[in-house]
Short mmCIF file of C-alpha atoms in Angstrom, two decimals:
data_model
loop_
_atom_site.label_atom_id
_atom_site.label_comp_id
_atom_site.label_asym_id
_atom_site.label_seq_id
_atom_site.Cartn_x
_atom_site.Cartn_y
_atom_site.Cartn_z
CA MET P 1 87.28 86.66 119.35
CA ARG P 2 87.15 89.20 116.14
CA PHE P 3 87.49 92.94 115.61
CA ASP P 4 86.78 94.33 112.15
CA VAL P 5 88.65 97.87 111.52
CA LEU P 6 87.54 100.46 109.70
CA THR P 7 90.42 102.63 108.52
CA LEU P 8 92.08 104.76 105.56
CA PHE P 9 95.44 103.40 106.26
CA PRO P 10 95.06 99.83 106.64
CA GLU P 11 99.09 99.03 106.08
CA LEU P 12 99.83 100.58 109.21
CA PHE P 13 98.61 97.67 110.89
CA ALA P 14 100.81 94.94 109.37
CA PRO P 15 103.80 95.78 110.98
CA PHE P 16 102.12 96.26 114.78
CA MET P 17 100.81 92.88 113.92
CA ALA P 18 103.41 91.03 113.36
CA SER P 19 105.75 92.36 115.82
CA GLY P 20 106.27 91.58 120.02
CA VAL P 21 104.75 88.82 122.03
CA THR P 22 100.77 89.73 121.30
CA ARG P 23 101.79 88.81 117.37
CA ARG P 24 100.68 85.15 118.87
CA ALA P 25 97.08 86.36 119.64
CA TYR P 26 97.17 87.50 115.81
CA GLU P 27 98.43 84.45 114.20
CA SER P 28 96.84 81.99 116.00
CA LYS P 29 93.57 83.82 115.58
CA GLN P 30 92.85 84.14 119.18
CA VAL P 31 92.32 87.74 118.34
CA GLU P 32 91.63 87.31 114.55
CA VAL P 33 91.94 91.16 113.38
CA VAL P 34 90.72 92.16 109.45
CA LEU P 35 91.07 95.20 107.90
CA TRP P 36 88.41 97.30 105.83
CA ASN P 37 89.06 100.51 103.80
CA PRO P 38 86.07 102.96 103.65
CA ARG P 39 87.83 104.13 100.52
CA ASP P 40 86.80 100.96 98.58
CA PHE P 41 83.39 101.34 98.96
CA ALA P 42 83.49 105.62 98.33
CA GLN P 43 81.80 106.36 94.74
CA GLY P 44 83.06 108.15 91.75
CA ASN P 45 86.70 107.88 89.72
CA TYR P 46 88.42 109.84 93.14
CA LYS P 47 86.65 107.53 95.48
CA ARG P 48 86.18 110.53 97.95
CA VAL P 49 85.92 109.52 101.48
CA ASP P 50 85.73 113.31 102.58
CA ASP P 51 84.34 116.63 102.15
CA ARG P 52 83.94 120.33 103.41
CA PRO P 53 82.11 121.15 106.71
CA PHE P 54 79.18 122.21 106.40
CA GLY P 55 79.07 125.88 108.19
CA GLY P 56 82.69 126.55 107.32
CA GLY P 57 85.56 125.78 109.42
CA PRO P 58 89.21 124.52 108.45
CA GLY P 59 89.69 120.71 107.23
CA MET P 60 87.35 118.05 106.09
CA VAL P 61 85.12 115.70 107.40
CA MET P 62 84.73 111.90 107.04
CA MET P 63 81.17 111.49 104.63
CA ALA P 64 78.76 109.10 106.04
CA GLU P 65 77.86 107.18 103.37
CA PRO P 66 81.47 105.11 102.45
CA LEU P 67 81.48 103.96 106.04
CA SER P 68 78.17 102.93 106.43
CA ASP P 69 78.63 100.43 103.11
CA CYS P 70 81.56 99.66 104.36
CA LEU P 71 80.62 98.80 107.78
CA ASP P 72 77.63 97.12 106.35
CA ALA P 73 80.35 94.88 104.44
CA ALA P 74 82.22 94.28 107.91
CA LEU P 75 79.04 93.33 109.88
CA ALA P 76 77.67 91.32 106.95
CA ALA P 77 81.14 89.03 106.88
CA ARG P 78 80.79 88.49 110.58
CA GLY P 79 77.62 86.94 109.93
CA ALA P 80 76.04 89.05 112.86
CA ASP P 81 75.41 92.07 114.32
CA ALA P 82 78.71 93.29 117.10
CA PRO P 83 79.02 96.72 119.15
CA VAL P 84 80.69 99.31 116.94
CA ILE P 85 83.38 101.55 118.42
CA LEU P 86 84.45 104.65 117.90
CA PHE P 87 87.73 105.80 119.24
CA SER P 88 86.60 109.70 120.14
CA PRO P 89 87.68 112.65 122.92
CA ILE P 90 83.97 112.47 124.35
CA GLY P 91 84.21 108.47 124.65
CA GLU P 92 85.02 106.42 128.27
CA VAL P 93 88.36 106.85 128.85
CA LEU P 94 90.45 103.20 128.18
CA ARG P 95 91.02 101.94 131.54
CA HIS P 96 92.22 98.17 132.60
CA GLU P 97 88.32 97.45 133.68
CA VAL P 98 87.44 98.07 130.16
CA VAL P 99 90.27 96.36 128.57
CA GLU P 100 89.01 93.54 130.64
CA ARG P 101 85.36 93.85 129.61
CA TRP P 102 86.29 93.53 125.76
CA SER P 103 89.21 91.27 126.67
CA GLY P 104 85.99 88.73 127.21
CA SER P 105 83.70 89.66 124.18
CA GLU P 106 83.40 88.22 120.88
CA GLY P 107 85.07 91.19 119.76
CA ALA P 108 83.99 94.38 117.91
CA VAL P 109 84.01 96.52 114.77
CA LEU P 110 86.29 99.84 115.37
CA VAL P 111 86.11 102.76 113.78
CA CYS P 112 89.22 104.94 113.08
CA GLY P 113 88.40 108.56 112.31
CA ARG P 114 90.72 111.17 110.16
CA TYR P 115 90.62 114.77 109.41
CA GLU P 116 88.16 116.97 111.80
CA GLY P 117 86.06 114.35 112.37
CA ILE P 118 83.39 111.85 111.30
CA ASP P 119 79.73 113.15 109.85
CA GLN P 120 77.70 113.27 113.18
CA ARG P 121 75.00 111.00 111.52
CA PHE P 122 76.59 108.29 110.93
CA ILE P 123 77.42 108.07 114.92
CA ASP P 124 73.90 108.79 115.40
CA ALA P 125 72.76 105.93 113.45
CA ARG P 126 75.67 103.04 113.51
CA VAL P 127 77.92 103.69 116.20
CA THR P 128 77.59 102.29 119.59
CA HIS P 129 80.25 102.50 121.88
CA GLN P 130 82.97 105.54 122.21
CA ILE P 131 86.31 105.14 123.69
CA SER P 132 89.25 107.57 124.27
CA LEU P 133 92.58 107.39 125.29
CA GLY P 134 92.63 110.38 127.24
CA ASP P 135 92.55 114.42 126.88
CA PHE P 136 94.50 114.95 123.99
CA VAL P 137 94.08 114.36 120.09
CA LEU P 138 95.55 112.10 117.77
CA SER P 139 95.55 112.66 113.98
CA GLY P 140 93.56 109.16 113.57
CA GLY P 141 91.75 106.73 115.47
CA GLU P 142 95.21 103.90 114.47
CA VAL P 143 97.41 104.55 117.41
CA ALA P 144 93.85 103.85 119.75
CA ALA P 145 92.72 100.98 117.95
CA MET P 146 96.52 99.58 118.28
CA ALA P 147 96.32 100.08 121.65
CA LEU P 148 93.01 98.46 122.74
CA LEU P 149 94.21 95.14 120.28
CA ASP P 150 97.25 95.35 122.15
CA ALA P 151 95.60 95.54 125.85
CA VAL P 152 92.88 92.88 125.00
CA ALA P 153 95.84 90.49 123.16
CA ARG P 154 98.12 90.11 125.84
CA LEU P 155 95.18 89.21 128.22
CA GLN P 156 94.46 86.16 125.90
CA PRO P 157 95.79 82.53 127.79
CA GLY P 158 98.85 81.52 126.20
CA VAL P 159 100.12 84.56 124.78
CA LEU P 160 102.33 86.12 127.49
CA GLY P 161 105.52 83.60 128.00
CA ASP P 162 104.45 83.70 131.89
CA GLU P 163 100.40 83.29 132.65
CA ALA P 164 101.28 85.35 135.92
CA SER P 165 102.53 88.58 133.77
CA HIS P 166 99.75 90.72 133.33
CA VAL P 167 98.62 89.39 136.71
CA GLN P 168 101.10 91.59 138.11
CA ASP P 169 100.34 94.56 135.97
CA SER P 170 99.27 97.90 137.11
CA PHE P 171 95.89 98.34 137.82
CA ASN P 172 94.96 94.85 138.14
CA PRO P 173 92.45 93.58 140.89
CA ALA P 174 95.18 91.32 141.79
CA LEU P 175 96.96 94.30 142.76
CA ASP P 176 94.28 96.35 144.28
CA GLY P 177 94.29 98.44 141.24
CA LEU P 178 97.67 99.98 142.70
CA LEU P 179 100.38 100.87 140.53
CA ASP P 180 103.31 98.36 139.66
CA CYS P 181 106.71 98.15 141.73
CA PRO P 182 110.06 98.86 140.77
CA HIS P 183 111.82 95.92 138.89
CA TYR P 184 115.46 95.55 139.02
CA THR P 185 117.71 92.50 137.55
CA ARG P 186 121.45 91.85 136.91
CA PRO P 187 123.73 93.18 137.43
CA GLU P 188 123.96 93.99 141.61
CA GLN P 189 125.58 97.07 141.28
CA TRP P 190 125.13 99.54 138.10
CA ASN P 191 126.75 103.23 137.94
CA GLY P 192 127.07 103.19 142.00
CA GLN P 193 123.62 101.81 142.59
CA GLY P 194 122.56 98.62 144.22
CA VAL P 195 119.92 96.76 144.26
CA PRO P 196 117.05 97.41 147.27
CA ALA P 197 118.52 94.56 150.16
CA PRO P 198 114.19 93.18 150.54
CA LEU P 199 115.01 91.46 147.10
CA LEU P 200 118.16 89.86 147.68
CA SER P 201 117.01 88.23 150.68
CA GLY P 202 115.72 85.26 149.56
CA HIS P 203 112.86 85.99 151.86
CA HIS P 204 109.88 85.78 150.24
CA ALA P 205 107.48 87.14 152.60
CA GLN P 206 109.75 89.98 152.95
CA ILE P 207 110.08 90.25 149.39
CA GLU P 208 106.14 90.56 149.21
CA ARG P 209 106.20 93.31 151.55
CA TRP P 210 108.44 95.40 150.00
CA ARG P 211 106.88 95.26 146.62
CA ARG P 212 103.29 96.10 148.36
CA ASP P 213 105.02 98.84 150.32
CA GLN P 214 106.37 100.54 146.83
CA ARG P 215 103.05 99.66 145.21
CA LEU P 216 101.34 101.52 147.68
CA ALA P 217 104.09 104.51 147.92
CA ILE P 218 104.08 104.99 144.25
CA THR P 219 100.21 105.04 143.93
CA ALA P 220 99.82 107.72 147.20
CA GLY P 221 102.23 109.60 145.57
CA ARG P 222 101.49 109.56 141.64
CA ARG P 223 97.30 108.59 141.62
CA PRO P 224 96.28 109.04 145.38
CA GLU P 225 92.56 108.34 143.72
CA LEU P 226 93.68 104.70 143.03
CA ILE P 227 94.40 104.87 147.38
CA GLU P 228 91.22 106.04 148.02
CA ALA P 229 89.49 103.94 145.39
CA ALA P 230 91.20 100.43 147.05
CA ARG P 231 90.41 101.69 150.74
CA ALA P 232 86.78 102.11 149.58
CA ALA P 233 86.49 98.75 148.34
CA GLY P 234 88.20 97.35 151.97
CA ARG P 235 91.29 96.07 150.14
CA LEU P 236 93.86 97.83 152.27
CA GLY P 237 94.76 96.01 155.86
CA LYS P 238 95.83 97.39 158.53
CA ALA P 239 100.07 96.79 157.51
CA ASP P 240 99.00 98.72 154.39
CA GLU P 241 97.43 101.80 156.25
CA ALA P 242 100.15 101.95 158.79
CA MET P 243 102.86 101.93 155.61
CA LEU P 244 101.25 104.85 153.69
CA LYS P 245 100.88 106.85 157.46
CA LYS P 246 104.25 106.69 158.14
CA LYS P 247 105.00 107.94 154.56
CA LEU P 248 103.02 111.05 155.03
#
């Protein structure tokens, strides 16, 4: 798959793509990332990409024309149309199911906004999807773009050291959409605290029941709406419901 990223700060992506386990996806081109700077498509000696907002107000607004010309170049290089994603507070929240959807796609063009925003005419004419990381504002879309790229890359075959690793992630359907359980490693005693006995038992069924109970308890306490979603989907068994009732 290929992601073309429109950003005024392409240098932010170099260390990101060269670090951590997901670098395998970028190095192998399983997830190809091509960076485009709208400033390269701006007019005049100053290569201006922003201007004052009509109606007044603080800050600057990214101009439609350099972005549109940059997008045209990216699509021409791809050789075909592609979804155009803008990272925006009004967008669809980036949840696991959204990541899975994009991880199985052919990619997209990612538009990273800056300043006070982007000329709405560009959004109306060229953007096909909007995505949000949550109810807060970033100084630019680059961090959000990296979040999507990282989440998509780690789902690609062979990227993680263990193929089963992402199956155990929070929100994964394999865990019925629940939060993950706590994890422990050596030593068995640290600062006077031990490892829960079921994990040392060597009894597979007992270990899995403990992990399931922990997932249920943590999810019920932190994200009860995920419990309701799992229940509505028929994913909770009698033992699950008994444990939840006992915790209440």
